[in-house]
């Protein structure tokens, strides 16, 4: 026979776990929304892509024309 | 043995106890004034960035509240007003309060710097440091001027909100800071005049105890006189306008009258009517600050419709 003692403490622990869980989920959602907004409004973005960044190279004749 | 276990269970914290650690009532003031600073700024902010910035400012304020409760657990346990707080009542361990305070401080500062800009993050970090270290650890138990300088911590949020939008500091944001900063002393000392006893027991130096009630009354009037030009001055900057100036004129006249009445009385008269005038000034001080910031918010809203302002 399984022991099933539902003490008030279990409710309180559940409320705590639920609260922390929901707070974390909300935080994840917020970071995602922030990322989307930052990418959309960030203007020109330059990511490192295993090749020299063109904007960092000294101007050549070709590019200055 | 089993008895101690039962009492330990009784004291185990629920989610609400951790939330209470963040001082939700202080947090609501921080949210409101930071929002006003952000909205009043001449630069528009994306709603998601604005919302998350306000949230991180609020979390930072909450973190400093948790640090305050960790450090002050001993005196909170003595004062009637604070004895039910999570740490002195035994529901949250002091170490837990410290851990939550430090973790949330770091999180809020880094996230605000990323969501908005470095200046906003740095200002938030300074605010937390100022409240937790300068005020709580150093000033509070050392000088009766504790709340004057400590009031700066509560005054920073509108400046942070402004920095979120503009990335800078300006006359307007400094004046919004000064409004809360100068308002804190008369607000708090009006309270101290009719809340006797608590601070004596806890050995916290309060002006009413260290220098007497006559000096406290003088200070209430003195700081009110210094507050008025700041409050009126905001009306003539870019965030002010007719609405703000009208609201500020009425409120400052009422506040001056209240402070003058408190100054004019002696202790015998105050005892006789149960500190009626002091209580009235304290109540007025609450709406005084709220309505000033509300008026700035109204001006900002009017401006977005092409009305208001100068």
GROMACS .gro file of C-alpha atoms in nm:
model
  375
    1UNK     CA    1   0.000   0.000   0.000
    2UNK     CA    2   0.142   0.331  -0.104
    3UNK     CA    3   0.198   0.596   0.155
    4UNK     CA    4  -0.015   0.897   0.068
    5UNK     CA    5   0.019   1.164   0.328
    6UNK     CA    6  -0.083   1.502   0.189
    7UNK     CA    7   0.055   1.744   0.443
    8UNK     CA    8   0.005   2.118   0.416
    9UNK     CA    9   0.381   2.142   0.360
   10UNK     CA   10   0.346   1.965   0.027
   11UNK     CA   11   0.110   2.232  -0.094
   12UNK     CA   12   0.352   2.501   0.013
   13UNK     CA   13   0.641   2.327  -0.163
   14UNK     CA   14   0.431   2.288  -0.474
   15UNK     CA   15   0.345   2.658  -0.471
   16UNK     CA   16   0.714   2.739  -0.447
   17UNK     CA   17   0.815   2.505  -0.727
   18UNK     CA   18   0.534   2.627  -0.947
   19UNK     CA   19   0.627   2.988  -0.881
   20UNK     CA   20   0.994   2.936  -0.964
   21UNK     CA   21   0.901   2.732  -1.273
   22UNK     CA   22   0.665   2.996  -1.406
   23UNK     CA   23   0.918   3.273  -1.335
   24UNK     CA   24   1.185   3.084  -1.530
   25UNK     CA   25   0.946   3.017  -1.819
   26UNK     CA   26   0.854   3.386  -1.829
   27UNK     CA   27   1.225   3.478  -1.828
   28UNK     CA   28   1.293   3.247  -2.125
   29UNK     CA   29   1.000   3.401  -2.311
   30UNK     CA   30   1.124   3.752  -2.237
   31UNK     CA   31   1.478   3.679  -2.359
   32UNK     CA   32   1.334   3.532  -2.680
   33UNK     CA   33   1.115   3.838  -2.739
   34UNK     CA   34   1.410   4.068  -2.666
   35UNK     CA   35   1.627   3.878  -2.915
   36UNK     CA   36   1.366   3.907  -3.187
   37UNK     CA   37   1.329   4.281  -3.127
   38UNK     CA   38   1.706   4.337  -3.114
   39UNK     CA   39   1.754   4.156  -3.444
   40UNK     CA   40   1.465   4.342  -3.609
   41UNK     CA   41   1.565   4.689  -3.492
   42UNK     CA   42   1.941   4.642  -3.470
   43UNK     CA   43   2.020   4.793  -3.811
   44UNK     CA   44   2.316   4.634  -3.981
   45UNK     CA   45   2.443   4.332  -3.797
   46UNK     CA   46   2.780   4.185  -3.860
   47UNK     CA   47   2.847   3.828  -3.752
   48UNK     CA   48   3.178   3.646  -3.751
   49UNK     CA   49   3.172   3.398  -4.038
   50UNK     CA   50   3.520   3.247  -4.068
   51UNK     CA   51   3.640   3.512  -4.309
   52UNK     CA   52   3.780   3.863  -4.275
   53UNK     CA   53   3.520   4.127  -4.200
   54UNK     CA   54   3.502   4.341  -4.509
   55UNK     CA   55   3.432   4.658  -4.313
   56UNK     CA   56   3.759   4.613  -4.121
   57UNK     CA   57   3.977   4.576  -4.430
   58UNK     CA   58   4.172   4.876  -4.561
   59UNK     CA   59   3.997   5.033  -4.858
   60UNK     CA   60   4.116   4.902  -5.192
   61UNK     CA   61   4.094   5.076  -5.529
   62UNK     CA   62   3.808   4.850  -5.621
   63UNK     CA   63   3.602   4.934  -5.314
   64UNK     CA   64   3.671   5.307  -5.325
   65UNK     CA   65   3.548   5.343  -5.681
   66UNK     CA   66   1.307   1.520   1.774
   67UNK     CA   67   0.990   1.488   1.574
   68UNK     CA   68   0.868   1.808   1.734
   69UNK     CA   69   1.152   2.011   1.589
   70UNK     CA   70   1.084   1.861   1.249
   71UNK     CA   71   0.722   1.968   1.262
   72UNK     CA   72   0.817   2.323   1.354
   73UNK     CA   73   1.078   2.331   1.076
   74UNK     CA   74   0.807   2.233   0.830
   75UNK     CA   75   0.583   2.504   0.962
   76UNK     CA   76   0.852   2.756   0.891
   77UNK     CA   77   0.935   2.642   0.541
   78UNK     CA   78   0.887   2.922   0.291
   79UNK     CA   79   0.623   2.935   0.021
   80UNK     CA   80   0.670   3.132  -0.299
   81UNK     CA   81   0.504   3.436  -0.143
   82UNK     CA   82   0.773   3.455   0.124
   83UNK     CA   83   1.045   3.483  -0.138
   84UNK     CA   84   0.840   3.746  -0.316
   85UNK     CA   85   0.802   3.941   0.010
   86UNK     CA   86   1.183   3.941   0.033
   87UNK     CA   87   1.186   4.173  -0.269
   88UNK     CA   88   0.979   4.442  -0.090
   89UNK     CA   89   0.693   4.455  -0.342
   90UNK     CA   90   0.560   4.788  -0.216
   91UNK     CA   91   0.891   4.966  -0.266
   92UNK     CA   92   0.912   4.788  -0.600
   93UNK     CA   93   0.579   4.937  -0.716
   94UNK     CA   94   0.712   5.289  -0.653
   95UNK     CA   95   1.032   5.203  -0.840
   96UNK     CA   96   0.835   5.066  -1.136
   97UNK     CA   97   0.618   5.378  -1.152
   98UNK     CA   98   0.898   5.636  -1.131
   99UNK     CA   99   1.126   5.442  -1.369
  100UNK     CA  100   0.839   5.421  -1.616
  101UNK     CA  101   0.782   5.797  -1.592
  102UNK     CA  102   1.153   5.862  -1.653
  103UNK     CA  103   1.146   5.633  -1.954
  104UNK     CA  104   0.828   5.774  -2.107
  105UNK     CA  105   0.919   6.139  -2.043
  106UNK     CA  106   1.248   6.101  -2.232
  107UNK     CA  107   1.249   6.251  -2.582
  108UNK     CA  108   1.363   5.923  -2.742
  109UNK     CA  109   1.108   5.650  -2.811
  110UNK     CA  110   1.185   5.296  -2.699
  111UNK     CA  111   1.053   4.971  -2.846
  112UNK     CA  112   0.774   4.845  -2.614
  113UNK     CA  113   0.945   4.508  -2.556
  114UNK     CA  114   1.274   4.679  -2.465
  115UNK     CA  115   1.086   4.924  -2.240
  116UNK     CA  116   0.892   4.648  -2.066
  117UNK     CA  117   1.197   4.431  -2.003
  118UNK     CA  118   1.405   4.730  -1.888
  119UNK     CA  119   1.140   4.827  -1.632
  120UNK     CA  120   1.125   4.463  -1.520
  121UNK     CA  121   1.502   4.443  -1.472
  122UNK     CA  122   1.505   4.774  -1.282
  123UNK     CA  123   1.231   4.632  -1.057
  124UNK     CA  124   1.426   4.308  -1.005
  125UNK     CA  125   1.737   4.511  -0.918
  126UNK     CA  126   1.537   4.712  -0.663
  127UNK     CA  127   1.398   4.385  -0.523
  128UNK     CA  128   1.748   4.240  -0.498
  129UNK     CA  129   1.866   4.535  -0.292
  130UNK     CA  130   1.559   4.484  -0.071
  131UNK     CA  131   1.661   4.120  -0.014
  132UNK     CA  132   2.017   4.228   0.073
  133UNK     CA  133   1.873   4.484   0.314
  134UNK     CA  134   1.665   4.213   0.486
  135UNK     CA  135   1.970   3.987   0.510
  136UNK     CA  136   2.181   4.253   0.678
  137UNK     CA  137   1.906   4.402   0.896
  138UNK     CA  138   1.750   4.076   1.020
  139UNK     CA  139   1.861   4.156   1.377
  140UNK     CA  140   1.695   4.497   1.398
  141UNK     CA  141   1.392   4.390   1.192
  142UNK     CA  142   1.325   4.131   1.462
  143UNK     CA  143   1.301   4.406   1.726
  144UNK     CA  144   1.077   4.654   1.547
  145UNK     CA  145   0.700   4.605   1.539
  146UNK     CA  146   0.674   4.733   1.181
  147UNK     CA  147   0.922   4.478   1.043
  148UNK     CA  148   0.897   4.175   1.271
  149UNK     CA  149   0.674   3.987   1.024
  150UNK     CA  150   0.928   4.009   0.741
  151UNK     CA  151   1.036   3.668   0.601
  152UNK     CA  152   1.380   3.655   0.765
  153UNK     CA  153   1.299   3.766   1.125
  154UNK     CA  154   0.985   3.546   1.124
  155UNK     CA  155   1.206   3.247   1.037
  156UNK     CA  156   1.040   3.149   0.708
  157UNK     CA  157   1.344   3.237   0.499
  158UNK     CA  158   1.699   3.182   0.622
  159UNK     CA  159   1.927   3.489   0.621
  160UNK     CA  160   2.175   3.306   0.395
  161UNK     CA  161   1.899   3.243   0.145
  162UNK     CA  162   1.815   3.614   0.144
  163UNK     CA  163   2.181   3.692   0.076
  164UNK     CA  164   2.199   3.436  -0.206
  165UNK     CA  165   1.881   3.563  -0.369
  166UNK     CA  166   1.992   3.924  -0.330
  167UNK     CA  167   2.333   3.869  -0.488
  168UNK     CA  168   2.203   3.646  -0.768
  169UNK     CA  169   1.920   3.882  -0.865
  170UNK     CA  170   2.153   4.186  -0.845
  171UNK     CA  171   2.393   4.033  -1.095
  172UNK     CA  172   2.114   3.911  -1.321
  173UNK     CA  173   1.926   4.244  -1.327
  174UNK     CA  174   2.236   4.458  -1.391
  175UNK     CA  175   2.370   4.240  -1.673
  176UNK     CA  176   2.029   4.201  -1.834
  177UNK     CA  177   1.953   4.575  -1.817
  178UNK     CA  178   2.291   4.656  -1.973
  179UNK     CA  179   2.216   4.410  -2.255
  180UNK     CA  180   1.851   4.505  -2.304
  181UNK     CA  181   1.904   4.883  -2.289
  182UNK     CA  182   2.259   5.018  -2.262
  183UNK     CA  183   2.569   5.011  -2.046
  184UNK     CA  184   2.492   5.342  -1.871
  185UNK     CA  185   2.150   5.219  -1.754
  186UNK     CA  186   2.307   4.896  -1.626
  187UNK     CA  187   2.584   5.088  -1.449
  188UNK     CA  188   2.333   5.323  -1.284
  189UNK     CA  189   2.131   5.025  -1.161
  190UNK     CA  190   2.447   4.861  -1.023
  191UNK     CA  191   2.534   5.183  -0.843
  192UNK     CA  192   2.180   5.210  -0.701
  193UNK     CA  193   2.195   4.856  -0.559
  194UNK     CA  194   2.543   4.922  -0.417
  195UNK     CA  195   2.426   5.251  -0.269
  196UNK     CA  196   2.119   5.101  -0.099
  197UNK     CA  197   2.275   4.775   0.019
  198UNK     CA  198   2.622   4.894   0.119
  199UNK     CA  199   2.624   5.272   0.171
  200UNK     CA  200   2.277   5.299   0.327
  201UNK     CA  201   2.207   4.962   0.491
  202UNK     CA  202   2.555   4.868   0.608
  203UNK     CA  203   2.710   5.206   0.682
  204UNK     CA  204   2.473   5.501   0.723
  205UNK     CA  205   2.161   5.348   0.878
  206UNK     CA  206   2.309   5.259   1.216
  207UNK     CA  207   2.566   5.536   1.225
  208UNK     CA  208   2.414   5.879   1.156
  209UNK     CA  209   2.073   6.043   1.200
  210UNK     CA  210   2.118   6.184   0.850
  211UNK     CA  211   2.086   5.822   0.726
  212UNK     CA  212   1.759   5.872   0.543
  213UNK     CA  213   1.874   6.195   0.376
  214UNK     CA  214   2.166   6.031   0.197
  215UNK     CA  215   1.994   5.691   0.177
  216UNK     CA  216   1.703   5.858   0.000
  217UNK     CA  217   1.930   5.884  -0.303
  218UNK     CA  218   1.886   5.510  -0.362
  219UNK     CA  219   1.510   5.552  -0.395
  220UNK     CA  220   1.559   5.854  -0.620
  221UNK     CA  221   1.764   5.685  -0.892
  222UNK     CA  222   1.491   5.487  -1.079
  223UNK     CA  223   1.355   5.776  -1.294
  224UNK     CA  224   1.716   5.857  -1.387
  225UNK     CA  225   1.770   5.493  -1.490
  226UNK     CA  226   1.446   5.500  -1.691
  227UNK     CA  227   1.567   5.816  -1.869
  228UNK     CA  228   1.906   5.652  -1.935
  229UNK     CA  229   1.731   5.345  -2.085
  230UNK     CA  230   1.572   5.571  -2.348
  231UNK     CA  231   1.846   5.826  -2.413
  232UNK     CA  232   2.164   5.648  -2.305
  233UNK     CA  233   2.259   5.964  -2.116
  234UNK     CA  234   2.202   6.194  -1.820
  235UNK     CA  235   2.045   6.539  -1.849
  236UNK     CA  236   1.903   6.831  -1.649
  237UNK     CA  237   1.560   6.669  -1.659
  238UNK     CA  238   1.676   6.335  -1.524
  239UNK     CA  239   1.886   6.498  -1.252
  240UNK     CA  240   1.585   6.710  -1.147
  241UNK     CA  241   1.361   6.401  -1.129
  242UNK     CA  242   1.628   6.246  -0.907
  243UNK     CA  243   1.640   6.561  -0.693
  244UNK     CA  244   1.260   6.564  -0.653
  245UNK     CA  245   1.252   6.224  -0.478
  246UNK     CA  246   1.581   6.294  -0.300
  247UNK     CA  247   1.462   6.619  -0.140
  248UNK     CA  248   1.118   6.475  -0.072
  249UNK     CA  249   1.244   6.182   0.136
  250UNK     CA  250   1.354   6.374   0.451
  251UNK     CA  251   1.027   6.563   0.522
  252UNK     CA  252   0.831   6.250   0.429
  253UNK     CA  253   1.025   6.023   0.662
  254UNK     CA  254   1.065   6.264   0.952
  255UNK     CA  255   0.692   6.341   0.951
  256UNK     CA  256   0.647   5.966   1.000
  257UNK     CA  257   0.917   5.952   1.268
  258UNK     CA  258   0.742   6.227   1.465
  259UNK     CA  259   0.432   6.015   1.525
  260UNK     CA  260   0.585   5.664   1.511
  261UNK     CA  261   0.759   5.667   1.845
  262UNK     CA  262   0.951   5.385   2.006
  263UNK     CA  263   1.038   5.141   1.729
  264UNK     CA  264   1.373   5.289   1.635
  265UNK     CA  265   1.482   5.339   1.997
  266UNK     CA  266   1.449   4.968   2.064
  267UNK     CA  267   1.652   4.880   1.755
  268UNK     CA  268   1.926   5.135   1.832
  269UNK     CA  269   1.886   5.299   1.494
  270UNK     CA  270   1.978   5.668   1.522
  271UNK     CA  271   1.671   5.868   1.427
  272UNK     CA  272   1.683   6.245   1.427
  273UNK     CA  273   1.384   6.253   1.665
  274UNK     CA  274   1.588   6.055   1.918
  275UNK     CA  275   1.939   6.191   1.872
  276UNK     CA  276   1.862   6.561   1.832
  277UNK     CA  277   1.510   6.583   1.969
  278UNK     CA  278   1.174   6.656   1.818
  279UNK     CA  279   1.220   7.035   1.795
  280UNK     CA  280   1.521   6.989   1.565
  281UNK     CA  281   1.327   6.734   1.360
  282UNK     CA  282   1.047   6.985   1.306
  283UNK     CA  283   1.301   7.244   1.194
  284UNK     CA  284   1.452   6.992   0.952
  285UNK     CA  285   1.110   6.908   0.806
  286UNK     CA  286   1.052   7.274   0.723
  287UNK     CA  287   1.410   7.329   0.602
  288UNK     CA  288   1.406   7.039   0.356
  289UNK     CA  289   1.058   7.134   0.237
  290UNK     CA  290   1.187   7.483   0.155
  291UNK     CA  291   1.467   7.321  -0.046
  292UNK     CA  292   1.226   7.082  -0.216
  293UNK     CA  293   0.991   7.347  -0.354
  294UNK     CA  294   1.231   7.508  -0.607
  295UNK     CA  295   1.327   7.162  -0.738
  296UNK     CA  296   0.965   7.058  -0.785
  297UNK     CA  297   0.873   7.388  -0.951
  298UNK     CA  298   1.194   7.389  -1.157
  299UNK     CA  299   1.095   7.068  -1.338
  300UNK     CA  300   0.798   7.261  -1.476
  301UNK     CA  301   1.029   7.482  -1.681
  302UNK     CA  302   1.231   7.203  -1.843
  303UNK     CA  303   1.141   7.003  -2.153
  304UNK     CA  304   0.939   6.749  -1.952
  305UNK     CA  305   0.724   7.017  -1.786
  306UNK     CA  306   0.429   7.215  -1.915
  307UNK     CA  307   0.109   7.392  -1.810
  308UNK     CA  308  -0.045   7.080  -1.656
  309UNK     CA  309   0.264   6.997  -1.453
  310UNK     CA  310   0.310   7.355  -1.340
  311UNK     CA  311  -0.052   7.381  -1.227
  312UNK     CA  312  -0.034   7.052  -1.033
  313UNK     CA  313   0.305   7.141  -0.882
  314UNK     CA  314   0.191   7.488  -0.772
  315UNK     CA  315  -0.108   7.351  -0.581
  316UNK     CA  316   0.084   7.060  -0.426
  317UNK     CA  317   0.379   7.272  -0.319
  318UNK     CA  318   0.159   7.534  -0.156
  319UNK     CA  319  -0.020   7.259   0.039
  320UNK     CA  320   0.308   7.091   0.133
  321UNK     CA  321   0.465   7.420   0.245
  322UNK     CA  322   0.160   7.494   0.457
  323UNK     CA  323   0.174   7.144   0.611
  324UNK     CA  324   0.547   7.168   0.687
  325UNK     CA  325   0.499   7.516   0.833
  326UNK     CA  326   0.220   7.388   1.061
  327UNK     CA  327   0.440   7.100   1.177
  328UNK     CA  328   0.725   7.342   1.244
  329UNK     CA  329   0.506   7.589   1.437
  330UNK     CA  330   0.373   7.331   1.682
  331UNK     CA  331   0.537   7.209   1.997
  332UNK     CA  332   0.520   6.861   2.141
  333UNK     CA  333   0.242   6.942   2.390
  334UNK     CA  334   0.007   7.058   2.114
  335UNK     CA  335   0.093   6.751   1.906
  336UNK     CA  336   0.029   6.513   2.196
  337UNK     CA  337  -0.303   6.684   2.262
  338UNK     CA  338  -0.455   6.605   1.922
  339UNK     CA  339  -0.273   6.275   1.862
  340UNK     CA  340  -0.025   6.410   1.602
  341UNK     CA  341  -0.304   6.508   1.364
  342UNK     CA  342  -0.097   6.764   1.172
  343UNK     CA  343   0.207   6.536   1.141
  344UNK     CA  344  -0.008   6.250   1.015
  345UNK     CA  345  -0.175   6.482   0.766
  346UNK     CA  346   0.164   6.594   0.633
  347UNK     CA  347   0.277   6.232   0.598
  348UNK     CA  348  -0.038   6.139   0.404
  349UNK     CA  349   0.002   6.448   0.186
  350UNK     CA  350   0.365   6.359   0.115
  351UNK     CA  351   0.255   6.027  -0.037
  352UNK     CA  352   0.020   6.188  -0.287
  353UNK     CA  353   0.265   6.476  -0.336
  354UNK     CA  354   0.530   6.254  -0.494
  355UNK     CA  355   0.285   6.034  -0.681
  356UNK     CA  356   0.100   6.330  -0.836
  357UNK     CA  357   0.420   6.506  -0.944
  358UNK     CA  358   0.534   6.199  -1.137
  359UNK     CA  359   0.180   6.143  -1.264
  360UNK     CA  360   0.181   6.501  -1.396
  361UNK     CA  361   0.511   6.436  -1.580
  362UNK     CA  362   0.348   6.126  -1.729
  363UNK     CA  363   0.043   6.330  -1.837
  364UNK     CA  364   0.270   6.588  -2.004
  365UNK     CA  365   0.454   6.311  -2.189
  366UNK     CA  366   0.125   6.161  -2.307
  367UNK     CA  367  -0.007   6.501  -2.417
  368UNK     CA  368   0.314   6.563  -2.609
  369UNK     CA  369   0.267   6.241  -2.805
  370UNK     CA  370  -0.063   6.393  -2.929
  371UNK     CA  371   0.110   6.721  -3.010
  372UNK     CA  372  -0.036   6.895  -2.704
  373UNK     CA  373   0.109   7.011  -2.373
  374UNK     CA  374   0.472   7.101  -2.313
  375UNK     CA  375   0.606   7.448  -2.385
   0.00000   0.00000   0.00000
